[in-house]
Short mmCIF file of C-alpha atoms in Angstrom, two decimals:
data_model
loop_
_atom_site.label_atom_id
_atom_site.label_comp_id
_atom_site.label_asym_id
_atom_site.label_seq_id
_atom_site.Cartn_x
_atom_site.Cartn_y
_atom_site.Cartn_z
CA UNK X 1 -72.46 43.15 31.57
CA UNK X 2 -73.07 46.86 32.05
CA UNK X 3 -70.77 49.48 30.58
CA UNK X 4 -70.43 53.22 31.22
CA UNK X 5 -72.38 55.38 28.77
CA UNK X 6 -70.18 55.48 25.71
CA UNK X 7 -70.51 55.73 21.91
CA UNK X 8 -70.53 52.11 20.71
CA UNK X 9 -69.34 52.42 17.13
CA UNK X 10 -67.42 55.59 16.33
CA UNK X 11 -64.40 56.10 18.62
CA UNK X 12 -63.78 59.63 17.29
CA UNK X 13 -66.07 62.50 16.42
CA UNK X 14 -63.54 65.26 16.96
CA UNK X 15 -60.38 66.59 15.41
CA UNK X 16 -56.96 65.89 16.87
CA UNK X 17 -53.79 67.88 17.08
CA UNK X 18 -50.80 66.20 15.49
CA UNK X 19 -47.32 66.71 16.72
CA UNK X 20 -44.92 67.73 13.98
CA UNK X 21 -42.36 65.20 12.86
CA UNK X 22 -39.22 66.61 14.37
CA UNK X 23 -36.06 64.87 13.21
CA UNK X 24 -34.04 66.47 16.01
CA UNK X 25 -35.99 64.88 18.87
CA UNK X 26 -35.80 61.46 20.45
CA UNK X 27 -38.67 59.30 19.26
CA UNK X 28 -41.23 58.09 21.76
CA UNK X 29 -40.97 54.29 21.89
CA UNK X 30 -44.49 52.74 21.64
CA UNK X 31 -47.83 52.81 23.41
CA UNK X 32 -49.90 49.81 24.54
CA UNK X 33 -53.49 49.50 25.74
CA UNK X 34 -55.86 46.65 26.61
CA UNK X 35 -59.43 46.20 27.86
CA UNK X 36 -61.42 43.23 29.20
CA UNK X 37 -65.05 42.95 30.32
CA UNK X 38 -66.73 45.72 28.31
CA UNK X 39 -68.93 45.55 25.23
CA UNK X 40 -67.19 46.68 22.03
CA UNK X 41 -63.81 46.60 23.77
CA UNK X 42 -61.97 47.52 20.55
CA UNK X 43 -63.65 50.94 20.59
CA UNK X 44 -62.20 51.59 24.03
CA UNK X 45 -58.80 50.45 22.78
CA UNK X 46 -59.01 52.80 19.80
CA UNK X 47 -59.67 55.72 22.13
CA UNK X 48 -56.87 54.66 24.46
CA UNK X 49 -54.43 54.43 21.56
CA UNK X 50 -55.49 57.87 20.40
CA UNK X 51 -54.51 59.25 23.82
CA UNK X 52 -51.16 57.43 23.49
CA UNK X 53 -50.50 58.65 19.94
CA UNK X 54 -47.56 60.76 21.14
CA UNK X 55 -45.72 57.51 21.91
CA UNK X 56 -45.81 56.29 18.31
CA UNK X 57 -47.15 57.75 15.08
CA UNK X 58 -45.98 55.31 12.40
CA UNK X 59 -48.63 52.64 12.72
CA UNK X 60 -51.24 51.09 14.98
CA UNK X 61 -52.96 47.77 15.46
CA UNK X 62 -55.88 46.26 17.39
CA UNK X 63 -56.75 42.62 18.12
CA UNK X 64 -60.06 41.53 19.65
CA UNK X 65 -61.71 38.24 20.61
CA UNK X 66 -65.36 37.20 20.44
CA UNK X 67 -66.54 33.65 21.30
CA UNK X 68 -68.54 33.41 18.07
CA UNK X 69 -66.04 35.10 15.77
CA UNK X 70 -62.68 34.16 17.26
CA UNK X 71 -59.65 36.46 17.08
CA UNK X 72 -59.80 39.41 14.70
CA UNK X 73 -57.18 42.03 13.95
CA UNK X 74 -56.65 45.26 12.05
CA UNK X 75 -53.25 46.85 11.44
CA UNK X 76 -52.76 50.14 9.67
CA UNK X 77 -50.01 52.67 8.92
CA UNK X 78 -50.45 56.22 10.15
CA UNK X 79 -52.47 57.87 12.89
CA UNK X 80 -55.17 56.19 14.95
CA UNK X 81 -57.67 58.91 14.05
CA UNK X 82 -57.14 58.28 10.33
CA UNK X 83 -57.73 54.53 10.57
CA UNK X 84 -59.73 53.28 13.55
CA UNK X 85 -62.66 55.64 13.04
CA UNK X 86 -64.94 53.94 10.54
CA UNK X 87 -67.88 51.90 11.82
CA UNK X 88 -67.26 49.36 9.06
CA UNK X 89 -63.77 48.64 10.40
CA UNK X 90 -64.64 48.68 14.10
CA UNK X 91 -67.48 46.22 13.51
CA UNK X 92 -64.86 43.69 12.35
CA UNK X 93 -63.35 43.79 15.87
CA UNK X 94 -66.17 42.53 18.12
CA UNK X 95 -65.92 41.23 21.66
CA UNK X 96 -65.32 42.17 25.27
CA UNK X 97 -61.55 41.62 25.14
CA UNK X 98 -59.10 43.63 23.04
CA UNK X 99 -55.54 44.96 23.00
CA UNK X 100 -53.77 47.52 20.82
CA UNK X 101 -50.43 49.11 20.01
CA UNK X 102 -49.13 52.35 18.48
CA UNK X 103 -45.68 52.08 16.98
CA UNK X 104 -42.58 54.08 16.54
CA UNK X 105 -39.96 51.66 15.28
CA UNK X 106 -37.00 51.14 17.60
CA UNK X 107 -36.36 47.64 16.26
CA UNK X 108 -37.44 46.10 12.99
CA UNK X 109 -38.07 48.07 9.83
CA UNK X 110 -37.95 51.84 10.11
CA UNK X 111 -40.83 53.89 8.83
CA UNK X 112 -44.07 52.77 7.18
CA UNK X 113 -42.55 49.99 5.08
CA UNK X 114 -43.62 46.60 6.45
CA UNK X 115 -47.11 45.94 7.76
CA UNK X 116 -45.84 42.64 9.17
CA UNK X 117 -43.87 44.60 11.79
CA UNK X 118 -47.00 46.32 13.13
CA UNK X 119 -48.19 44.95 16.47
CA UNK X 120 -50.00 43.29 18.20
CA UNK X 121 -48.45 39.99 17.13
CA UNK X 122 -50.61 36.84 17.20
CA UNK X 123 -49.74 33.19 17.75
CA UNK X 124 -51.84 30.04 17.71
CA UNK X 125 -50.86 27.53 20.39
CA UNK X 126 -52.16 24.10 21.30
CA UNK X 127 -54.26 25.61 24.10
CA UNK X 128 -55.56 28.50 21.99
CA UNK X 129 -54.44 31.75 20.46
CA UNK X 130 -52.69 34.69 22.07
CA UNK X 131 -51.82 38.23 20.97
CA UNK X 132 -49.05 40.39 22.40
CA UNK X 133 -48.12 44.09 22.28
CA UNK X 134 -44.73 45.26 23.56
CA UNK X 135 -43.30 48.62 24.61
CA UNK X 136 -39.55 48.65 25.08
CA UNK X 137 -36.59 46.95 23.47
CA UNK X 138 -35.10 43.49 23.89
CA UNK X 139 -31.33 43.87 24.13
CA UNK X 140 -30.54 40.20 23.42
CA UNK X 141 -33.10 39.85 20.61
CA UNK X 142 -30.60 39.03 17.86
CA UNK X 143 -29.02 36.22 19.88
CA UNK X 144 -32.47 34.85 20.72
CA UNK X 145 -33.55 35.14 17.09
CA UNK X 146 -30.53 33.17 15.84
CA UNK X 147 -31.16 30.46 18.43
CA UNK X 148 -34.86 30.21 17.58
CA UNK X 149 -34.27 30.08 13.81
CA UNK X 150 -31.68 27.34 14.28
CA UNK X 151 -34.32 25.36 16.19
CA UNK X 152 -36.89 25.73 13.43
CA UNK X 153 -38.81 28.92 14.22
CA UNK X 154 -40.03 30.85 11.19
CA UNK X 155 -40.18 34.61 11.80
CA UNK X 156 -42.77 36.74 10.04
CA UNK X 157 -41.37 40.16 11.03
CA UNK X 158 -38.09 41.91 11.76
CA UNK X 159 -39.33 43.13 15.15
CA UNK X 160 -37.58 42.10 18.35
CA UNK X 161 -41.00 41.65 19.98
CA UNK X 162 -41.77 38.59 17.86
CA UNK X 163 -39.13 36.66 19.82
CA UNK X 164 -41.57 36.56 22.75
CA UNK X 165 -44.22 34.73 20.67
CA UNK X 166 -41.68 32.11 19.48
CA UNK X 167 -40.32 31.59 23.00
CA UNK X 168 -43.89 31.04 24.18
CA UNK X 169 -44.48 28.52 21.40
CA UNK X 170 -41.46 26.49 22.47
CA UNK X 171 -42.38 26.50 26.16
CA UNK X 172 -43.62 23.25 27.70
CA UNK X 173 -45.90 24.98 30.18
CA UNK X 174 -49.60 24.06 30.05
CA UNK X 175 -51.24 27.48 29.91
CA UNK X 176 -50.45 30.71 28.11
CA UNK X 177 -49.65 32.92 31.14
CA UNK X 178 -47.12 30.30 32.31
CA UNK X 179 -45.65 30.16 28.81
CA UNK X 180 -45.31 33.93 28.84
CA UNK X 181 -43.46 33.73 32.16
CA UNK X 182 -41.10 31.19 30.60
CA UNK X 183 -40.52 33.38 27.58
CA UNK X 184 -39.92 36.63 29.45
CA UNK X 185 -37.36 35.02 31.75
CA UNK X 186 -35.20 34.56 28.63
CA UNK X 187 -35.57 38.16 27.56
CA UNK X 188 -33.14 40.95 28.51
CA UNK X 189 -33.71 44.69 28.26
CA UNK X 190 -36.88 46.69 28.79
CA UNK X 191 -40.41 45.47 28.32
CA UNK X 192 -43.89 46.43 29.31
CA UNK X 193 -46.26 43.93 27.71
CA UNK X 194 -50.01 43.77 27.23
CA UNK X 195 -51.27 40.40 25.96
CA UNK X 196 -54.57 38.54 25.59
CA UNK X 197 -55.88 35.02 25.30
CA UNK X 198 -59.49 34.02 24.62
CA UNK X 199 -60.47 34.92 28.20
CA UNK X 200 -57.57 36.74 29.83
CA UNK X 201 -55.95 40.17 29.65
CA UNK X 202 -52.29 39.99 30.76
CA UNK X 203 -49.89 42.78 31.72
CA UNK X 204 -46.19 42.46 32.57
CA UNK X 205 -43.34 44.84 33.44
CA UNK X 206 -39.68 43.90 33.37
CA UNK X 207 -37.90 43.54 36.74
CA UNK X 208 -36.39 47.05 36.52
CA UNK X 209 -39.68 48.65 35.49
CA UNK X 210 -37.97 50.73 32.79
CA UNK X 211 -41.17 51.31 30.81
CA UNK X 212 -44.54 52.31 32.37
CA UNK X 213 -47.74 50.29 32.67
CA UNK X 214 -50.86 51.14 34.70
CA UNK X 215 -54.08 49.39 35.71
CA UNK X 216 -57.52 50.98 35.46
CA UNK X 217 -61.15 50.08 36.16
CA UNK X 218 -63.72 50.86 33.47
CA UNK X 219 -67.34 50.02 34.33
CA UNK X 220 -67.41 46.33 35.23
CA UNK X 221 -64.21 45.73 33.26
CA UNK X 222 -60.50 46.40 33.52
CA UNK X 223 -57.89 48.10 31.37
CA UNK X 224 -54.11 48.31 31.05
CA UNK X 225 -52.31 51.33 29.60
CA UNK X 226 -48.87 52.81 29.08
CA UNK X 227 -50.03 56.05 30.73
CA UNK X 228 -52.83 57.35 32.93
CA UNK X 229 -53.90 59.96 30.34
CA UNK X 230 -55.38 57.13 28.24
CA UNK X 231 -57.55 56.06 31.19
CA UNK X 232 -59.05 59.54 31.32
CA UNK X 233 -60.26 59.47 27.72
CA UNK X 234 -62.43 56.37 28.32
CA UNK X 235 -63.63 57.45 31.75
CA UNK X 236 -61.65 54.76 33.57
CA UNK X 237 -60.58 54.97 37.19
CA UNK X 238 -56.83 54.73 37.85
CA UNK X 239 -56.24 51.82 40.23
CA UNK X 240 -52.44 51.52 40.48
CA UNK X 241 -49.24 51.04 38.53
CA UNK X 242 -48.21 47.54 37.59
CA UNK X 243 -45.11 47.08 39.71
CA UNK X 244 -41.66 46.31 38.29
CA UNK X 245 -41.33 42.55 37.84
CA UNK X 246 -45.07 41.97 38.23
CA UNK X 247 -47.45 40.06 35.97
CA UNK X 248 -51.20 40.56 36.26
CA UNK X 249 -53.70 38.12 34.78
CA UNK X 250 -57.17 39.67 34.49
CA UNK X 251 -60.51 38.06 33.68
CA UNK X 252 -63.96 39.61 33.61
CA UNK X 253 -65.20 37.03 36.11
CA UNK X 254 -62.34 36.86 38.62
CA UNK X 255 -60.68 40.26 38.40
CA UNK X 256 -56.94 40.79 38.86
CA UNK X 257 -54.47 38.08 39.86
CA UNK X 258 -50.90 39.19 40.61
CA UNK X 259 -47.85 36.98 39.93
CA UNK X 260 -44.14 37.61 40.56
CA UNK X 261 -42.24 35.62 37.92
CA UNK X 262 -38.85 37.35 38.20
CA UNK X 263 -36.13 37.73 40.77
CA UNK X 264 -36.53 40.98 42.74
CA UNK X 265 -34.42 43.90 41.50
CA UNK X 266 -34.09 47.56 42.41
CA UNK X 267 -36.35 49.51 40.01
CA UNK X 268 -34.76 51.76 37.37
CA UNK X 269 -37.65 53.58 35.72
CA UNK X 270 -36.72 55.67 32.66
CA UNK X 271 -36.18 59.23 33.90
CA UNK X 272 -36.74 60.60 30.39
CA UNK X 273 -40.41 59.64 30.71
CA UNK X 274 -40.62 62.53 33.19
CA UNK X 275 -38.68 64.91 30.95
CA UNK X 276 -40.25 64.30 27.55
CA UNK X 277 -41.96 61.04 26.61
CA UNK X 278 -45.04 60.96 28.81
CA UNK X 279 -47.91 63.38 28.30
CA UNK X 280 -47.93 66.24 30.85
CA UNK X 281 -51.43 65.25 32.01
CA UNK X 282 -50.24 61.77 33.05
CA UNK X 283 -49.31 60.64 36.56
CA UNK X 284 -46.06 58.71 37.10
CA UNK X 285 -45.13 57.24 40.47
CA UNK X 286 -47.82 59.34 42.11
CA UNK X 287 -46.35 62.54 40.63
CA UNK X 288 -47.88 64.83 38.02
CA UNK X 289 -45.68 64.85 34.91
CA UNK X 290 -46.59 68.51 34.39
CA UNK X 291 -45.58 69.44 37.93
CA UNK X 292 -42.28 67.55 37.58
CA UNK X 293 -41.47 69.43 34.37
CA UNK X 294 -42.38 72.73 35.98
CA UNK X 295 -40.04 71.86 38.86
CA UNK X 296 -37.27 71.09 36.36
CA UNK X 297 -37.62 74.71 35.23
CA UNK X 298 -37.37 75.86 38.84
CA UNK X 299 -34.14 73.88 39.33
CA UNK X 300 -32.76 75.24 36.04
CA UNK X 301 -33.39 78.82 37.16
CA UNK X 302 -31.54 78.14 40.40
CA UNK X 303 -28.61 76.41 38.70
CA UNK X 304 -28.19 78.64 35.65
CA UNK X 305 -29.57 82.15 36.18
CA UNK X 306 -29.11 84.80 33.49
CA UNK X 307 -30.20 88.41 33.06
CA UNK X 308 -32.94 88.56 30.45
CA UNK X 309 -36.25 90.19 29.54
CA UNK X 310 -38.32 87.17 28.53
CA UNK X 311 -38.60 83.43 29.20
CA UNK X 312 -39.89 81.67 26.13
CA UNK X 313 -40.67 77.95 25.70
CA UNK X 314 -39.84 75.96 22.59
CA UNK X 315 -43.34 74.52 22.12
CA UNK X 316 -44.79 72.35 23.26
CA UNK X 317 -42.51 70.11 25.31
CA UNK X 318 -40.54 73.02 26.76
CA UNK X 319 -43.60 74.85 28.08
CA UNK X 320 -43.93 73.51 31.67
CA UNK X 321 -40.19 73.96 32.34
CA UNK X 322 -40.34 77.51 30.96
CA UNK X 323 -43.23 78.32 33.30
CA UNK X 324 -41.19 77.03 36.25
CA UNK X 325 -38.09 78.94 35.14
CA UNK X 326 -40.04 82.19 34.78
CA UNK X 327 -41.71 81.80 38.18
CA UNK X 328 -38.44 81.08 40.00
CA UNK X 329 -36.39 83.74 38.19
CA UNK X 330 -39.03 86.47 38.23
CA UNK X 331 -38.47 87.07 34.52
CA UNK X 332 -41.73 87.42 32.54
CA UNK X 333 -43.00 84.40 30.63
CA UNK X 334 -44.16 84.86 27.05
CA UNK X 335 -45.16 82.82 24.03
CA UNK X 336 -42.37 84.08 21.82
CA UNK X 337 -42.72 81.08 19.52
CA UNK X 338 -46.07 79.84 18.25
CA UNK X 339 -46.52 76.32 16.86
CA UNK X 340 -48.67 75.60 13.82
CA UNK X 341 -51.07 73.06 15.30
CA UNK X 342 -52.09 71.79 11.88
CA UNK X 343 -48.66 70.89 10.57
CA UNK X 344 -48.83 67.12 10.11
CA UNK X 345 -46.75 64.50 8.37
CA UNK X 346 -48.98 64.65 5.31
CA UNK X 347 -48.21 68.32 4.59
CA UNK X 348 -47.54 68.78 0.86
CA UNK X 349 -44.10 70.20 0.08
CA UNK X 350 -44.31 70.94 -3.64
CA UNK X 351 -41.15 72.96 -4.25
CA UNK X 352 -37.56 73.18 -3.07
CA UNK X 353 -38.28 76.69 -1.80
CA UNK X 354 -41.05 75.37 0.46
CA UNK X 355 -38.85 72.48 1.68
CA UNK X 356 -36.07 74.90 2.61
CA UNK X 357 -38.43 76.70 4.96
CA UNK X 358 -37.92 73.71 7.29
CA UNK X 359 -38.79 74.47 10.89
CA UNK X 360 -40.66 77.66 9.86
CA UNK X 361 -43.49 75.43 8.66
CA UNK X 362 -43.91 74.23 12.24
CA UNK X 363 -42.90 77.20 14.38
CA UNK X 364 -43.28 80.95 13.96
CA UNK X 365 -41.74 83.73 16.02
CA UNK X 366 -43.98 86.28 17.73
CA UNK X 367 -41.99 89.27 16.43
CA UNK X 368 -43.86 91.93 18.38
CA UNK X 369 -42.95 90.18 21.63
CA UNK X 370 -39.35 89.23 20.75
CA UNK X 371 -37.96 92.39 19.14
CA UNK X 372 -35.24 94.07 21.19
CA UNK X 373 -35.50 91.52 24.04
CA UNK X 374 -32.91 89.37 25.74
CA UNK X 375 -34.63 85.99 25.37
CA UNK X 376 -34.25 82.77 27.35
CA UNK X 377 -35.37 79.80 25.25
CA UNK X 378 -36.33 76.74 27.31
CA UNK X 379 -36.35 73.38 25.51
CA UNK X 380 -36.56 69.79 26.75
CA UNK X 381 -33.38 68.48 25.09
CA UNK X 382 -30.69 68.97 22.48
CA UNK X 383 -29.96 65.86 20.41
CA UNK X 384 -28.27 66.77 17.12
CA UNK X 385 -28.69 70.52 17.55
CA UNK X 386 -30.02 71.17 14.05
CA UNK X 387 -33.44 72.41 15.16
CA UNK X 388 -31.93 74.48 18.00
CA UNK X 389 -29.75 76.37 15.50
CA UNK X 390 -32.71 77.10 13.24
CA UNK X 391 -34.84 78.35 16.14
CA UNK X 392 -31.99 80.59 17.30
CA UNK X 393 -31.72 82.07 13.80
CA UNK X 394 -35.47 82.72 13.73
CA UNK X 395 -35.32 84.51 17.08
CA UNK X 396 -32.41 86.71 15.96
CA UNK X 397 -34.11 87.43 12.62
CA UNK X 398 -37.09 88.68 14.61
CA UNK X 399 -34.87 91.25 16.30
CA UNK X 400 -33.92 89.63 19.62
CA UNK X 401 -30.97 91.32 21.32
CA UNK X 402 -29.66 88.10 22.91
CA UNK X 403 -30.55 84.40 22.87
CA UNK X 404 -29.87 82.14 25.86
CA UNK X 405 -30.73 78.42 25.79
CA UNK X 406 -31.73 76.59 28.96
CA UNK X 407 -32.26 72.84 28.52
CA UNK X 408 -34.60 70.86 30.80
CA UNK X 409 -32.47 67.70 30.71
CA UNK X 410 -28.77 66.92 31.07
CA UNK X 411 -26.75 66.54 27.85
CA UNK X 412 -27.88 63.49 25.85
CA UNK X 413 -24.50 61.85 25.25
CA UNK X 414 -25.33 58.14 25.01
CA UNK X 415 -27.81 56.13 22.93
CA UNK X 416 -30.76 54.36 24.53
CA UNK X 417 -31.19 50.62 23.94
CA UNK X 418 -34.39 50.22 25.93
CA UNK X 419 -37.05 51.34 23.48
CA UNK X 420 -36.08 54.82 22.35
CA UNK X 421 -34.84 55.51 18.84
CA UNK X 422 -31.60 57.43 19.42
CA UNK X 423 -28.93 58.16 16.82
CA UNK X 424 -25.51 56.56 16.84
CA UNK X 425 -23.40 58.03 19.62
CA UNK X 426 -21.17 60.04 17.30
CA UNK X 427 -24.25 61.86 15.98
CA UNK X 428 -25.23 63.08 19.45
CA UNK X 429 -23.95 66.62 19.92
CA UNK X 430 -23.12 66.11 23.59
CA UNK X 431 -21.04 63.02 22.81
CA UNK X 432 -18.46 65.03 20.88
CA UNK X 433 -18.67 68.53 22.38
CA UNK X 434 -18.44 70.15 25.79
CA UNK X 435 -21.17 72.52 26.92
CA UNK X 436 -19.08 75.55 25.88
CA UNK X 437 -18.38 73.98 22.48
CA UNK X 438 -22.09 73.30 21.98
CA UNK X 439 -22.83 76.91 22.88
CA UNK X 440 -20.38 78.09 20.22
CA UNK X 441 -21.74 75.57 17.71
CA UNK X 442 -25.32 76.74 18.22
CA UNK X 443 -24.26 80.37 18.09
CA UNK X 444 -26.11 81.48 21.23
CA UNK X 445 -25.10 83.88 23.98
CA UNK X 446 -25.23 81.14 26.61
CA UNK X 447 -26.22 77.48 26.92
CA UNK X 448 -26.86 75.59 30.14
CA UNK X 449 -28.31 72.14 30.83
CA UNK X 450 -29.87 71.06 34.09
CA UNK X 451 -27.47 68.92 36.10
CA UNK X 452 -28.20 65.25 36.69
CA UNK X 453 -28.61 65.97 40.41
CA UNK X 454 -30.95 68.85 39.58
CA UNK X 455 -33.08 66.57 37.44
CA UNK X 456 -33.26 64.01 40.25
CA UNK X 457 -34.31 66.72 42.70
CA UNK X 458 -37.06 67.78 40.30
CA UNK X 459 -38.49 64.24 40.20
CA UNK X 460 -38.62 64.12 43.99
CA UNK X 461 -35.19 62.83 45.05
CA UNK X 462 -34.23 65.56 47.54
CA UNK X 463 -30.63 64.34 47.88
CA UNK X 464 -30.13 64.07 44.14
CA UNK X 465 -28.76 61.04 42.33
CA UNK X 466 -27.39 58.08 44.26
CA UNK X 467 -24.16 57.51 42.35
CA UNK X 468 -23.67 54.01 43.78
CA UNK X 469 -27.19 52.84 42.98
CA UNK X 470 -29.09 55.31 40.77
CA UNK X 471 -32.83 55.50 41.41
CA UNK X 472 -33.70 55.77 37.68
CA UNK X 473 -32.39 54.61 34.35
CA UNK X 474 -30.47 57.64 33.10
CA UNK X 475 -28.13 55.86 30.67
CA UNK X 476 -28.75 58.42 27.89
CA UNK X 477 -27.17 61.04 30.18
CA UNK X 478 -24.71 59.05 32.27
CA UNK X 479 -23.69 56.14 30.04
CA UNK X 480 -24.45 53.76 32.92
CA UNK X 481 -26.65 51.00 31.48
CA UNK X 482 -28.64 48.96 34.02
CA UNK X 483 -28.89 46.06 31.53
CA UNK X 484 -25.91 45.30 29.31
CA UNK X 485 -26.93 45.83 25.66
CA UNK X 486 -25.63 42.45 24.49
CA UNK X 487 -26.63 42.77 20.83
CA UNK X 488 -25.00 46.19 20.49
CA UNK X 489 -21.80 45.13 22.26
CA UNK X 490 -21.59 42.22 19.83
CA UNK X 491 -21.71 44.82 17.02
CA UNK X 492 -18.84 46.78 18.57
CA UNK X 493 -20.55 49.30 20.86
CA UNK X 494 -18.14 50.52 23.52
CA UNK X 495 -19.58 50.80 27.02
CA UNK X 496 -18.49 53.66 29.27
CA UNK X 497 -15.35 52.74 31.20
CA UNK X 498 -15.83 52.23 34.93
CA UNK X 499 -14.73 55.24 36.97
#
């Protein structure tokens, strides 16, 4: 089977830029990738996971299958580039079929503590083995787990995703795709899944399509990915998005078969994918993520104008919105804050004095540009507000005359239960303070968030948000959850009262 020209053994021969570990930002769920029908498929998966590293930096895993060697797996803590780069490791993952996962823990153990929680998960069934990688969060996982344990299941991890493997094992269906259908009908919440058997690559999105999943063509083979940017890195052609509620079963010989295992539902894609999670060079719903973020800045400038001398992004996620704000307002754009591109998680902090430098290790103010200016700082979100206060202090220390914050998302006032690691509600600044109170708390001259309608206009909904039937999942802003978070309600979480 012919493949495109591609290095067969070393997925990486270049350096990568690591995003700093920012404790005041929402964490980016997980990333999934799979390939079938190409030689050394695991190398393609390693490259795809590298492109999806922004979605999870704690750990990564790859499973492959070869007829002569069976299923093989490798799971490691840390970055893809630090692990899946050695020829000696990649040679242990032979075959033309492979899937992988990069993890940020939203369920299961937090941080690099338990290798057993690192996906993909593998199960051996009577009709052969299967591996599964999951992006999202199962909102009834604890109830399912209790039921499965009572019926004899033995769990190996604390991850909600393992429930899917056990539900498949208990299914009476005669093939693995049918067992997966059975299992996912029991699951509530958000899930995009990439799975593999000995011959098949399988992709599934939940009925609401909360999390993304796309299909690509690579040489004579096929691939599945959380985002289109990971198709670009392996030279794959974007074919289409997997639709909400769709399952695709792909083989090298027969191509793509589409199945509809769930009841139809109105899609509720996560709107925060547009704002922050997805890479700006990805395409979502036919729209450039970069262009959407630039348009958010345009809407912000229309909704919350202010007299100033300079529009400055908080790098890097605030950059497209700042460009849009500057263009619409006519106020000059400038890189008033510069990010240290080489500040990674492994940075040595030997003394208390160094630790107290905090955000200054990651960001530095361009003093020559800032001094004496009225500055508009454009950021993607405010979660706890700790980083925003530090950045404001840095700007004032550099001699800025005024500091105005403009935020490219509505206030984050509710936790997400669909695959994003958000703090408890009382730790979210917008849950306990009004916009004016947040402005006073941050100590800035003004603070304005884009409205929910403005955000919807920026993503292409000209009439704004449909209050009766919202077009997206925006629960972190509105408190309106499209799927009831059963496990959290059982623990005492109070849903927003109906208006």
